[in-house]
PDB file of C-alpha atoms and ligand atoms in Angstrom:
ATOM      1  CA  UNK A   1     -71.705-211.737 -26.421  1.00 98.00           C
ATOM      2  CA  UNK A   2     -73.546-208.766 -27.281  1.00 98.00           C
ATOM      3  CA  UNK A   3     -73.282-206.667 -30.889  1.00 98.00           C
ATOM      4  CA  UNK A   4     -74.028-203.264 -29.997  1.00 98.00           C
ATOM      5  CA  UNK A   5     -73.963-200.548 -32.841  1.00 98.00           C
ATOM      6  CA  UNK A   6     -75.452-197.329 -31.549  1.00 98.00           C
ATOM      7  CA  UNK A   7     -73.073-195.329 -29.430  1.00 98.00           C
ATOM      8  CA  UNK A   8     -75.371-193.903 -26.886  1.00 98.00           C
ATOM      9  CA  UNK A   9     -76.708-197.091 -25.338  1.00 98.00           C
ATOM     10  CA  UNK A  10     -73.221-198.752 -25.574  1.00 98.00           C
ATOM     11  CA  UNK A  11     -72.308-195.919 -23.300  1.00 98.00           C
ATOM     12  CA  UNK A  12     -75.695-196.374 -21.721  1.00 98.00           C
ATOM     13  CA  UNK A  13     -74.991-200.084 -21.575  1.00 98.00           C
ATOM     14  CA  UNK A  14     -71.421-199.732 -19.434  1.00 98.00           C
ATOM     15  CA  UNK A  15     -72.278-197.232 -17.415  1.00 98.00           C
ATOM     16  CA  UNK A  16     -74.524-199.316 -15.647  1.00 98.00           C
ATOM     17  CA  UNK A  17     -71.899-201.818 -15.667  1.00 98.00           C
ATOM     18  CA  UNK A  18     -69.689-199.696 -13.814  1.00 98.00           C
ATOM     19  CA  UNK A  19     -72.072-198.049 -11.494  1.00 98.00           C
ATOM     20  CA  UNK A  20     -72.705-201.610 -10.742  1.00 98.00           C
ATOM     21  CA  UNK A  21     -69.203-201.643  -9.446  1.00 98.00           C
ATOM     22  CA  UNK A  22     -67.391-203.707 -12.283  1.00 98.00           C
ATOM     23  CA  UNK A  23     -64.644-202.828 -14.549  1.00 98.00           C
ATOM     24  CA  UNK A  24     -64.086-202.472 -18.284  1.00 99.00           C
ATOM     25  CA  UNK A  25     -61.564-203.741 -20.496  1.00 99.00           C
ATOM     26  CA  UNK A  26     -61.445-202.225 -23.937  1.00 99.00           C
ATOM     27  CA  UNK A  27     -59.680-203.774 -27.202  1.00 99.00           C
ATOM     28  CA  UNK A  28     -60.238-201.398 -30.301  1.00 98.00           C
ATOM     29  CA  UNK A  29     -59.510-202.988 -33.768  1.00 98.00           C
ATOM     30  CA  UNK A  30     -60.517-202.174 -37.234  1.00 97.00           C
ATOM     31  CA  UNK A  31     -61.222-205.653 -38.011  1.00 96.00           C
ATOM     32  CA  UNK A  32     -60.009-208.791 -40.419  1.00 94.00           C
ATOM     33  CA  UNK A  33     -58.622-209.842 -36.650  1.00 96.00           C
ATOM     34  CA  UNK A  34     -55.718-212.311 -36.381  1.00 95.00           C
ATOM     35  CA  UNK A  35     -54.164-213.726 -33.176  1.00 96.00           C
ATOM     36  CA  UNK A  36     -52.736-210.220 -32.144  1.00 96.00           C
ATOM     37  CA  UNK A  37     -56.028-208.921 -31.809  1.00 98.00           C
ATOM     38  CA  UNK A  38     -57.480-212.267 -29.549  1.00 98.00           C
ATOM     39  CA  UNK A  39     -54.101-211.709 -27.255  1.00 98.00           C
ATOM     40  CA  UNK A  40     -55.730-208.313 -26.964  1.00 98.00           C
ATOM     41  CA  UNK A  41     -59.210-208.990 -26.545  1.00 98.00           C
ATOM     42  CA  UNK A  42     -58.140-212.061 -24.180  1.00 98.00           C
ATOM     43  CA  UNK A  43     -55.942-209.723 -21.647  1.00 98.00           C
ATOM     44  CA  UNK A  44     -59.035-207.339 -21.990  1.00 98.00           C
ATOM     45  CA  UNK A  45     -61.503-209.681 -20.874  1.00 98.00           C
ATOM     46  CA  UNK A  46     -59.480-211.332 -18.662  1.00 98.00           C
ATOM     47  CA  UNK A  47     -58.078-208.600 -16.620  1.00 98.00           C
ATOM     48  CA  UNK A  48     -61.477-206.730 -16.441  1.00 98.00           C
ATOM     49  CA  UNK A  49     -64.864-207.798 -15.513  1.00 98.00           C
ATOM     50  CA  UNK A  50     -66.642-206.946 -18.660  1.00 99.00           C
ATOM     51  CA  UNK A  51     -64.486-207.377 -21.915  1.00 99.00           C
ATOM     52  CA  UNK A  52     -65.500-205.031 -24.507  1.00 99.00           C
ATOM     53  CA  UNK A  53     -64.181-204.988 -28.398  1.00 99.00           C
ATOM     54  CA  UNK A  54     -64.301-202.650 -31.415  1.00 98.00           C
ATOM     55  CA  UNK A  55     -64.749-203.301 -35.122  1.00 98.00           C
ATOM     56  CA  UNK A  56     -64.835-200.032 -36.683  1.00 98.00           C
ATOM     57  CA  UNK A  57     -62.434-199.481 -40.150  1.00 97.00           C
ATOM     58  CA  UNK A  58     -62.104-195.316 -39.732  1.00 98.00           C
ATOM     59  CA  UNK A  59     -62.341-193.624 -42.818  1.00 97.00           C
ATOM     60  CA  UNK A  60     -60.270-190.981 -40.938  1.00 97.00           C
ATOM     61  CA  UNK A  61     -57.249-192.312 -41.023  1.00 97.00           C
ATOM     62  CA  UNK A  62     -56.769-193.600 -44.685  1.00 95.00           C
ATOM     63  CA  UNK A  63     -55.659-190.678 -46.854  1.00 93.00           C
ATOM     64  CA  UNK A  64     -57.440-191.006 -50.015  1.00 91.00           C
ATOM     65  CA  UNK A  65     -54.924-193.374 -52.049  1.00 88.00           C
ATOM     66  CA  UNK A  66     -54.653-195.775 -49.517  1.00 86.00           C
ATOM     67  CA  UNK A  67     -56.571-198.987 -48.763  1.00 79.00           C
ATOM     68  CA  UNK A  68     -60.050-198.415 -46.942  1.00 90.00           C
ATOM     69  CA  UNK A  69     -61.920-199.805 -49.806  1.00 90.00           C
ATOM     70  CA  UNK A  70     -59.678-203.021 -50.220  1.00 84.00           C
ATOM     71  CA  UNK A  71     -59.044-203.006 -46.401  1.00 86.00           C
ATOM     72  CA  UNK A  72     -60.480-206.408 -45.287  1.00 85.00           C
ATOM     73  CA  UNK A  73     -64.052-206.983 -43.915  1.00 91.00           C
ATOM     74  CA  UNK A  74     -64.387-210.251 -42.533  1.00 94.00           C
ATOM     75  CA  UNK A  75     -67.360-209.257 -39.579  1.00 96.00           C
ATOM     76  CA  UNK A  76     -68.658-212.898 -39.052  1.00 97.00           C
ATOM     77  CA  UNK A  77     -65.618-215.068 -38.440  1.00 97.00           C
ATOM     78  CA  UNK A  78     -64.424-211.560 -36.475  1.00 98.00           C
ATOM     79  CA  UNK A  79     -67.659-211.650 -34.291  1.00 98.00           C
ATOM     80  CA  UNK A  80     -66.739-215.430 -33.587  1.00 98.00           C
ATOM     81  CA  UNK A  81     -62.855-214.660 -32.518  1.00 98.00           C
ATOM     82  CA  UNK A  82     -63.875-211.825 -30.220  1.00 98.00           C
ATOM     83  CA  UNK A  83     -66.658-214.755 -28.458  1.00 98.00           C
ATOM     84  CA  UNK A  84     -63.894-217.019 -27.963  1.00 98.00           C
ATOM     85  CA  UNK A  85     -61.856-214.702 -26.277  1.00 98.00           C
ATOM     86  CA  UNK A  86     -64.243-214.017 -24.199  1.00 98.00           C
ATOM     87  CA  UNK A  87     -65.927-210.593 -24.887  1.00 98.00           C
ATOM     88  CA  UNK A  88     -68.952-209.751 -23.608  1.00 98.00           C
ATOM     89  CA  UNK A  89     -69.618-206.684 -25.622  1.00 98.00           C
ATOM     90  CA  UNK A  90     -68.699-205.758 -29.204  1.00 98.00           C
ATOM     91  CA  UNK A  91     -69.269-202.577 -30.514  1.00 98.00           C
ATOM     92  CA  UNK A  92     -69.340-201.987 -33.983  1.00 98.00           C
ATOM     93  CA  UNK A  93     -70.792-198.959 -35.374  1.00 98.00           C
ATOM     94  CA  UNK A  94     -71.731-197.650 -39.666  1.00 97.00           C
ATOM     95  CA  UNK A  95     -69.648-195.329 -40.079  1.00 97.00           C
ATOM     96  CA  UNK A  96     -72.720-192.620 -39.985  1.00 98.00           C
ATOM     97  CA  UNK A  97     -73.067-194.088 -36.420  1.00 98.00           C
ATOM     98  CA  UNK A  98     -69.637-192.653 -35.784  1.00 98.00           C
ATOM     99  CA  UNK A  99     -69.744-189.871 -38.343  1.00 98.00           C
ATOM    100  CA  UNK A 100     -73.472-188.241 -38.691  1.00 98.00           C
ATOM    101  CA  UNK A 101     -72.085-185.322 -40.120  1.00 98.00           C
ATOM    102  CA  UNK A 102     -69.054-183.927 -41.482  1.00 97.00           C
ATOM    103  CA  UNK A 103     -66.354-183.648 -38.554  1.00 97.00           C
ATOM    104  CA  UNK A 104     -65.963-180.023 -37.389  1.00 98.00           C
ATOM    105  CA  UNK A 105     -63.358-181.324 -34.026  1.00 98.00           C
ATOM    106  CA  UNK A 106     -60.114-183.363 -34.804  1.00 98.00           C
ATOM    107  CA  UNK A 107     -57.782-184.165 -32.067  1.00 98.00           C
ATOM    108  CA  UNK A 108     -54.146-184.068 -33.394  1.00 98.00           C
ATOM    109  CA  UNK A 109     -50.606-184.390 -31.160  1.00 98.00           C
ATOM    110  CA  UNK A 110     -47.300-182.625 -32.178  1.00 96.00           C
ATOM    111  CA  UNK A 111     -43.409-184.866 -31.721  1.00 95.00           C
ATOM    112  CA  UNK A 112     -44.508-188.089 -31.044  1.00 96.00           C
ATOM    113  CA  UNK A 113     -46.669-188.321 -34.730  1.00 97.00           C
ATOM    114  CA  UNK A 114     -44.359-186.379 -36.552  1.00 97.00           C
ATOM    115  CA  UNK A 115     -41.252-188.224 -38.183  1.00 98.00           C
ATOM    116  CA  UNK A 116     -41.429-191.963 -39.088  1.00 98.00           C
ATOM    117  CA  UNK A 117     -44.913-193.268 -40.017  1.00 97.00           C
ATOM    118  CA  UNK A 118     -46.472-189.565 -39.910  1.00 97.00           C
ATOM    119  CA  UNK A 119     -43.575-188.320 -42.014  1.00 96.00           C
ATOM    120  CA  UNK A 120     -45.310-190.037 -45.100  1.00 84.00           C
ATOM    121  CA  UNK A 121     -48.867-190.429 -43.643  1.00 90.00           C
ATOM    122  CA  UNK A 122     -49.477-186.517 -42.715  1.00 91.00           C
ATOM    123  CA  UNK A 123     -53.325-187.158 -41.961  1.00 95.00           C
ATOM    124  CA  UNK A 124     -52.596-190.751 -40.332  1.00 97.00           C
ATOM    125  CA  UNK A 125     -52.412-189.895 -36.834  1.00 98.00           C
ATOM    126  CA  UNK A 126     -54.620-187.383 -36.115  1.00 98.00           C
ATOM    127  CA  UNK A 127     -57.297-190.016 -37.851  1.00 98.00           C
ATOM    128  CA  UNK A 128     -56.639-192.245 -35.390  1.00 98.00           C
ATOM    129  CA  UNK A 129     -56.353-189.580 -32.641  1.00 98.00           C
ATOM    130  CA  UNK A 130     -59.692-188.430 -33.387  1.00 98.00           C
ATOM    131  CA  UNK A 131     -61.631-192.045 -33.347  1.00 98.00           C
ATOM    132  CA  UNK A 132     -59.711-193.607 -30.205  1.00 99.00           C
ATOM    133  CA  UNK A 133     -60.935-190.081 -28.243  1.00 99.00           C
ATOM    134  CA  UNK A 134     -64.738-190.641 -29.258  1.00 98.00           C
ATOM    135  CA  UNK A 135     -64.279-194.770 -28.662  1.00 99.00           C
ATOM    136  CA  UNK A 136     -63.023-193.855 -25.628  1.00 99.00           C
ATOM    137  CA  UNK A 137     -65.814-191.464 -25.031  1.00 98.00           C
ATOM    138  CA  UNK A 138     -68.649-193.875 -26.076  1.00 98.00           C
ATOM    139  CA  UNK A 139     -67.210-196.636 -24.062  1.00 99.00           C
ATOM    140  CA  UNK A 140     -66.304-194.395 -21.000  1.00 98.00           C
ATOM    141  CA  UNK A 141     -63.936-195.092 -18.070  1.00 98.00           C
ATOM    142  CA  UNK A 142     -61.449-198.163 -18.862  1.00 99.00           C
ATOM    143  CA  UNK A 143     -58.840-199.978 -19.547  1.00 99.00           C
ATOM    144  CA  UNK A 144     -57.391-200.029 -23.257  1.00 99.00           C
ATOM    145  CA  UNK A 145     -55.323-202.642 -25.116  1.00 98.00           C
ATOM    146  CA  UNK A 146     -53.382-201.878 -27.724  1.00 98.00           C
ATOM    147  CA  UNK A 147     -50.199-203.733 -29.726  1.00 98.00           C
ATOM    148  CA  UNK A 148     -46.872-203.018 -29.640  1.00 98.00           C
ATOM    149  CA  UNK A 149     -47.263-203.424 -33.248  1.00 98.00           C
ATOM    150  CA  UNK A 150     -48.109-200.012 -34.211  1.00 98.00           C
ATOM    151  CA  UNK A 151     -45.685-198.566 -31.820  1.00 98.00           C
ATOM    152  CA  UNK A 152     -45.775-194.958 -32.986  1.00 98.00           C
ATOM    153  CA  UNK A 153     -49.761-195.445 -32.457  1.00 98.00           C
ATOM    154  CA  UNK A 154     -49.114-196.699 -28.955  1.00 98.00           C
ATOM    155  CA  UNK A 155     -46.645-194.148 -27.819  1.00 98.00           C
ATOM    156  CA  UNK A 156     -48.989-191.565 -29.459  1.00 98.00           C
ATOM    157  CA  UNK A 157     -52.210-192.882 -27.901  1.00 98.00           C
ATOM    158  CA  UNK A 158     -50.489-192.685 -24.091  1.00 98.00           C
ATOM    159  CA  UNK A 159     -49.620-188.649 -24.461  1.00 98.00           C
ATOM    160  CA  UNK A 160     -52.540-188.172 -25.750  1.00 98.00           C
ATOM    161  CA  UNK A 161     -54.374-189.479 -22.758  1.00 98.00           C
ATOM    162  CA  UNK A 162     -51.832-187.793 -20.447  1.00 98.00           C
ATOM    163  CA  UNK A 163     -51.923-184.436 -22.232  1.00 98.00           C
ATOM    164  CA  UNK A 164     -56.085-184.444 -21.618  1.00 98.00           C
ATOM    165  CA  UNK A 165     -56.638-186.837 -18.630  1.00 98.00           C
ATOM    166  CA  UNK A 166     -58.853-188.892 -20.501  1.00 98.00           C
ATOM    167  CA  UNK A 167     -60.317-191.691 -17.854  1.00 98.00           C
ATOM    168  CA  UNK A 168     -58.692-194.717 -19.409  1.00 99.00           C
ATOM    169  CA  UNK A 169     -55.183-196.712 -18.199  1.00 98.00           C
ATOM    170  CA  UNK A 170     -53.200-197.630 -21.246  1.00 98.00           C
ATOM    171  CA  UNK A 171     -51.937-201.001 -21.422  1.00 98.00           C
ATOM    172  CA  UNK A 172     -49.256-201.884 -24.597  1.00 98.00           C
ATOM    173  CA  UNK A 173     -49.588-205.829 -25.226  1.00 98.00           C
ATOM    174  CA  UNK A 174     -46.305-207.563 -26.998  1.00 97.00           C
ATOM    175  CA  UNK A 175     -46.349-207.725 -30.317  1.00 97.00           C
ATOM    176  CA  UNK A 176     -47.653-211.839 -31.622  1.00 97.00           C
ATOM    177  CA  UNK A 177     -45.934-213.022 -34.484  1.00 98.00           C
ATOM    178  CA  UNK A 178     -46.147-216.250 -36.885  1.00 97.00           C
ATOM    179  CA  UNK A 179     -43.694-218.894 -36.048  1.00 98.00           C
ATOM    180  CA  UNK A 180     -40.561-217.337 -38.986  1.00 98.00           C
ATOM    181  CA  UNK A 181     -40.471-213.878 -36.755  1.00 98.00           C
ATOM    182  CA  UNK A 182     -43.352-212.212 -39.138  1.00 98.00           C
ATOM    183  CA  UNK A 183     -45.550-210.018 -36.980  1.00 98.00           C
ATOM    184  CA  UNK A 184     -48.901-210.634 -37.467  1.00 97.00           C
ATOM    185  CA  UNK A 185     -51.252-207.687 -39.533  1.00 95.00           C
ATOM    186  CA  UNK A 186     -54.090-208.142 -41.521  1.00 87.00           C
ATOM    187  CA  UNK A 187     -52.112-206.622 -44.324  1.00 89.00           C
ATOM    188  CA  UNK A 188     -50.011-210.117 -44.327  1.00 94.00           C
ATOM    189  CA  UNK A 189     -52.718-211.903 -45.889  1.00 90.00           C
ATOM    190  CA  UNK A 190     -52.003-209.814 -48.916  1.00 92.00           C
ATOM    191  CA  UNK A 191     -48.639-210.456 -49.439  1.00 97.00           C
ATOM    192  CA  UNK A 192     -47.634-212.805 -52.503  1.00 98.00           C
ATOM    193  CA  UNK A 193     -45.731-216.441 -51.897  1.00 98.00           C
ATOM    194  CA  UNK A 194     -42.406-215.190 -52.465  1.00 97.00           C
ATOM    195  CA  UNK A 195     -42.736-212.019 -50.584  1.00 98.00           C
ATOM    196  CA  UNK A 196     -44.576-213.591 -47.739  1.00 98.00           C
ATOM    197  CA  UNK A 197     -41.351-216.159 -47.617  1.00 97.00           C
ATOM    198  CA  UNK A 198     -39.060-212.800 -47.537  1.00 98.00           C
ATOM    199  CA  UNK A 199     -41.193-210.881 -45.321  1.00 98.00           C
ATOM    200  CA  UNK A 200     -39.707-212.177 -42.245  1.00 98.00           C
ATOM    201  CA  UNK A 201     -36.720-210.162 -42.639  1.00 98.00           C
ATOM    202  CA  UNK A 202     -37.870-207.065 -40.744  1.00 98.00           C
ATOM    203  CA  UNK A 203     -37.945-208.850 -37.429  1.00 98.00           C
ATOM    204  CA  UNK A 204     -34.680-211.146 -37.830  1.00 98.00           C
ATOM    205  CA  UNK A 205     -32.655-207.321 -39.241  1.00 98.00           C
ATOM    206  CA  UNK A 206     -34.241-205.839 -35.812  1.00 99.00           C
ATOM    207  CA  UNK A 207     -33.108-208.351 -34.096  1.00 98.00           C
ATOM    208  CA  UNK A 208     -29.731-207.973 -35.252  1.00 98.00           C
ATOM    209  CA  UNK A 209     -29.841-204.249 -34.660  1.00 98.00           C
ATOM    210  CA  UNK A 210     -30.842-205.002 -31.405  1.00 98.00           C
ATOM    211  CA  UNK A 211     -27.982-207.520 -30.796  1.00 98.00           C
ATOM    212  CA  UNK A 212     -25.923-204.943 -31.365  1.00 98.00           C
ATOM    213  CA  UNK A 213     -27.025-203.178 -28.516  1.00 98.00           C
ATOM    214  CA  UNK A 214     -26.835-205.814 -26.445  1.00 98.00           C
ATOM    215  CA  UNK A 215     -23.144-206.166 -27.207  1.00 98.00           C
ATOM    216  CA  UNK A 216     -22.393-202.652 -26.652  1.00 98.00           C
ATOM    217  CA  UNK A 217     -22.693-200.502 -28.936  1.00 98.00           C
ATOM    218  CA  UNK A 218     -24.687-197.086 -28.160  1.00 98.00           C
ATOM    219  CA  UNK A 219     -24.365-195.191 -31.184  1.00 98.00           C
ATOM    220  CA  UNK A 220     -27.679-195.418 -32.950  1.00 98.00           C
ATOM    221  CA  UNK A 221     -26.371-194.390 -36.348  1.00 98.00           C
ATOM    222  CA  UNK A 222     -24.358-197.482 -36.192  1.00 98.00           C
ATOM    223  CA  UNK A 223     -27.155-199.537 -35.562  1.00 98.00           C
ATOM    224  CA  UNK A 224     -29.192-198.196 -37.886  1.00 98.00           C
ATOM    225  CA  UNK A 225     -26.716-199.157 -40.326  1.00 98.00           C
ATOM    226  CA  UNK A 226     -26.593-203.172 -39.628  1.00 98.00           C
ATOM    227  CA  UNK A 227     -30.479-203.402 -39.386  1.00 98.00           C
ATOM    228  CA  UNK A 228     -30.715-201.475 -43.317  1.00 98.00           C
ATOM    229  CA  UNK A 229     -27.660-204.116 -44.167  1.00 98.00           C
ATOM    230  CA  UNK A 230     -29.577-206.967 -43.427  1.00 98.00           C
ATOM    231  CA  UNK A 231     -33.174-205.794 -45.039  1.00 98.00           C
ATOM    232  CA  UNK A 232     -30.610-205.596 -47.918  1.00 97.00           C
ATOM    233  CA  UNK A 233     -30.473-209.313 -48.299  1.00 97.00           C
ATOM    234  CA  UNK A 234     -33.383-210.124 -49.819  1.00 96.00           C
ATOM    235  CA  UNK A 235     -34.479-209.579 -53.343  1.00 96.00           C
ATOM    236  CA  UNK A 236     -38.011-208.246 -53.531  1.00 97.00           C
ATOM    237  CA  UNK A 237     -37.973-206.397 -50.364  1.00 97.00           C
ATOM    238  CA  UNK A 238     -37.880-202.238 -51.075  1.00 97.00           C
ATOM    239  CA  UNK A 239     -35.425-199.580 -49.840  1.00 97.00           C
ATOM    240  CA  UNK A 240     -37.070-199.252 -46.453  1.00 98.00           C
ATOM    241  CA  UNK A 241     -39.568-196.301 -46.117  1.00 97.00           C
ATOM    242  CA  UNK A 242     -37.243-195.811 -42.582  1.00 98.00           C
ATOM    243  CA  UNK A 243     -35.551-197.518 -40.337  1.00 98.00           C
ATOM    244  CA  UNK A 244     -34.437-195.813 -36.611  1.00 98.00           C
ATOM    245  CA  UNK A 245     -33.042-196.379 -33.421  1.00 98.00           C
ATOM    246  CA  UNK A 246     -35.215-193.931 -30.863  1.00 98.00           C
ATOM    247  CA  UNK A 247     -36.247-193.447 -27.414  1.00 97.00           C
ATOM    248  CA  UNK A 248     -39.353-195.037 -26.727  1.00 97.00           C
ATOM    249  CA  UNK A 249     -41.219-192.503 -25.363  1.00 93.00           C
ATOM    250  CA  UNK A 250     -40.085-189.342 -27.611  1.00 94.00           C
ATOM    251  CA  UNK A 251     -39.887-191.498 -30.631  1.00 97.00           C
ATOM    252  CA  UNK A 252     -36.390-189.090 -31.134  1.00 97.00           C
ATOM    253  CA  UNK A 253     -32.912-190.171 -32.297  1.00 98.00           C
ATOM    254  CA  UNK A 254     -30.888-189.834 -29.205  1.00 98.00           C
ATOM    255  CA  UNK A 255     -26.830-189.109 -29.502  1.00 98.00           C
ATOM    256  CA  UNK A 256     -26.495-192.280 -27.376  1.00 98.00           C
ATOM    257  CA  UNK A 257     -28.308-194.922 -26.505  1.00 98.00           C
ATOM    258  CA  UNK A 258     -29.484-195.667 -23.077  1.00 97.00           C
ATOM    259  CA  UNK A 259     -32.690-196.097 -21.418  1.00 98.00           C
ATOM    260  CA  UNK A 260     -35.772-197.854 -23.131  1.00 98.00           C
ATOM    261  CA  UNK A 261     -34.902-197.827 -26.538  1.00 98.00           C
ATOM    262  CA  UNK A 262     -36.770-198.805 -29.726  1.00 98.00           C
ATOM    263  CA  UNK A 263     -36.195-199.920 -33.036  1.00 99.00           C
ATOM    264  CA  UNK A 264     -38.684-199.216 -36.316  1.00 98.00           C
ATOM    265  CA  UNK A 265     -38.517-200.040 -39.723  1.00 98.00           C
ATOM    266  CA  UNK A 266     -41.315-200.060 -42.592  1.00 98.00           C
ATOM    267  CA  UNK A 267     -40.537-202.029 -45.680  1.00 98.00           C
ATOM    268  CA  UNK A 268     -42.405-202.464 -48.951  1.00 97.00           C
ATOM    269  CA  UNK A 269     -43.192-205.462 -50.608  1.00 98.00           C
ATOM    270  CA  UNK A 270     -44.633-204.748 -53.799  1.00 97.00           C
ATOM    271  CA  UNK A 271     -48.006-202.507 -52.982  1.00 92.00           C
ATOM    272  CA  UNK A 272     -47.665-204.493 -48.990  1.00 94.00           C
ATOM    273  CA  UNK A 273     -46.057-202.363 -46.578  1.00 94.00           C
ATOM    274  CA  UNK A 274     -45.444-203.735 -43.407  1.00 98.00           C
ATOM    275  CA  UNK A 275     -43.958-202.027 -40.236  1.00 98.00           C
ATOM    276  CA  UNK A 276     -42.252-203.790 -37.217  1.00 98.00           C
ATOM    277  CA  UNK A 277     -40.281-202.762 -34.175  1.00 98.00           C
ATOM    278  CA  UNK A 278     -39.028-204.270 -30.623  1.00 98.00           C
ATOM    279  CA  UNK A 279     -37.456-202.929 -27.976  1.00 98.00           C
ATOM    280  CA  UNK A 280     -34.033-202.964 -25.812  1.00 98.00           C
ATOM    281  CA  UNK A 281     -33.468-201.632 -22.282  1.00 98.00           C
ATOM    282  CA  UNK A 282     -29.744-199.868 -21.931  1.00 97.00           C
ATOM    283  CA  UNK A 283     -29.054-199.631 -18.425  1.00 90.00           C
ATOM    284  CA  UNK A 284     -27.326-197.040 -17.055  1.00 80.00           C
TER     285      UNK A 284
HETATM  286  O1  PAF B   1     -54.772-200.065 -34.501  1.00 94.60           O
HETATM  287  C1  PAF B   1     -55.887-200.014 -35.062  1.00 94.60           C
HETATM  288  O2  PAF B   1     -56.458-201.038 -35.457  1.00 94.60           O
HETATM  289  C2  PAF B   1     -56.565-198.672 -35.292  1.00 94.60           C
HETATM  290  O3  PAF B   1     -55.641-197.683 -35.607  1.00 94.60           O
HETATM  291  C3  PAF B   1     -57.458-198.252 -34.107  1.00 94.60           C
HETATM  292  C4  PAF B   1     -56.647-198.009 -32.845  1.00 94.60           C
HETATM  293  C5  PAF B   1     -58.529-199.289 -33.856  1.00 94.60           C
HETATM  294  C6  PAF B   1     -58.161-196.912 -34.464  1.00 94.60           C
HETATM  295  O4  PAF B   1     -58.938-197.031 -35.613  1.00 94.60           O
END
């Protein structure tokens, strides 16, 4: 595996991989990487010829009281997960190799980033916007892996390729999770015994919303209502930050459910704030 920082021969670099007839397989991350991010990296590398990763915590997208500072940096034992799963190139630019001057261009999307995680987070999304369109740019024509995790990200990151034709096929990978339902974040490391023992909750309530569903019902507000009832059951879990019942593409509350169909919630643990979702298809 090769550690590439500067953008121009990483670009350099793949290009001649490509005019050389072989395809690339892209898995972003901002680091401390857990077994979501080797599911990504592994699909990458496995469906493409050359498997390419990205360590790069964006100042960006952290507004200025949240955690870059304390996000974790772990790059050695990150460098080793990416070889085992079989990447052959990982970028992983200073952050003056990615910002060498003050940004003057932001890319930002309307709908899709608005309500649920942008409601709170107003800069959030167009942080992320902006570094997956010059990522994108340095590594050139691919294919990009992203988690289900950060659904609103995913949902947001697909428009934004269709709205400006950006070369790159979008691929959303499931969501991996520790054996009690937790999906897995880097923020989980951070979360205290007795929270980490609650923190399970989000998927099981989810899972009951999405029950629900299954049995019938197709009124989202009702759904809504037994996911919040069972993130009620635990003690040291907060009043959830949200928690809807939306189309998956729009992200909107529809009158009725049918169709692909998602289901968010983001729940505080003390200063830990985790999100999770999954999804349910209605048919017709
Ligand atoms: O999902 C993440 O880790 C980040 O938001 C991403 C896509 C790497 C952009 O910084």
């Amino acid at each position: 595996m090769e550690i590439v920082h500067d953008p121009r021969e990483t670009r350099r670099h793949l290009d001649s991989l490509r005019s050389a007839g072989r395809t690339v397989g892209f898995a972003p991350t901002m680091g401390a990487l857990h077994d979501g991010h080797r599911s990504l990296m592994e699909t990458a590398s496995a469906r493409c010829d050359v498997g390419v990763a990205s360590i790069f915590v964006n100042p960006l997208q952290f507004a200025p009281d949240e955690d870059l500072d304390s996000y974790p940096r772990t790059l050695d034992a990150d460098a080793r997960l990416a070889e085992e799963a079989g990447i052959d190139v990982l970028f992983v630019p200073s952050a003056r190799d990615m910002y060498p001057e003050p940004i003057w261009t932001t890319v930002s999307l309307r709908v899709v980033t608005e309500p649920w995680e942008g409601a709170d987070r107003p800069t959030h999304f167009a942080g992320v916007a902006t570094v997956v369109t010059k990522l994108f740019n340095i590594v050139g024509p691919c294919a990009a892996f992203f988690g289900e995790k950060d659904f609103q990200q995913l949902a947001m990151i697909r428009r934004m390729v269709f709205d400006l034709n950006q070369p790159v096929d979008v691929v959303g990978m499931p969501t991996i999770r520790e054996p009690d339902g937790l999906a897995m974040s880097s923020r989980n490391r951070r979360l205290v015994p007795a929270h980490r023992r609650e923190a399970s909750v989000l998927h099981r309530a989810l899972t009951k919303g999405a029950g629900t569903i299954e049995s019938g019902e197709r009124d989202p507000a009702a759904v809504e209502a037994v996911i919040r009832a069972e993130l009620g059951t635990t003690k040291h879990a907060e009043d959830p930050d949200y928690v809807a019942v939306v189309d998956a593409n729009s992200l909107a509350v529809p009158e009725s459910l049918r169709g692909e169909i998602r289901l968010l919630t983001a729940v505080r643990f003390g200063n830990v704030r985790l999100i999770d979702n999954i999804g349910v298809s209605v048919p017709a």
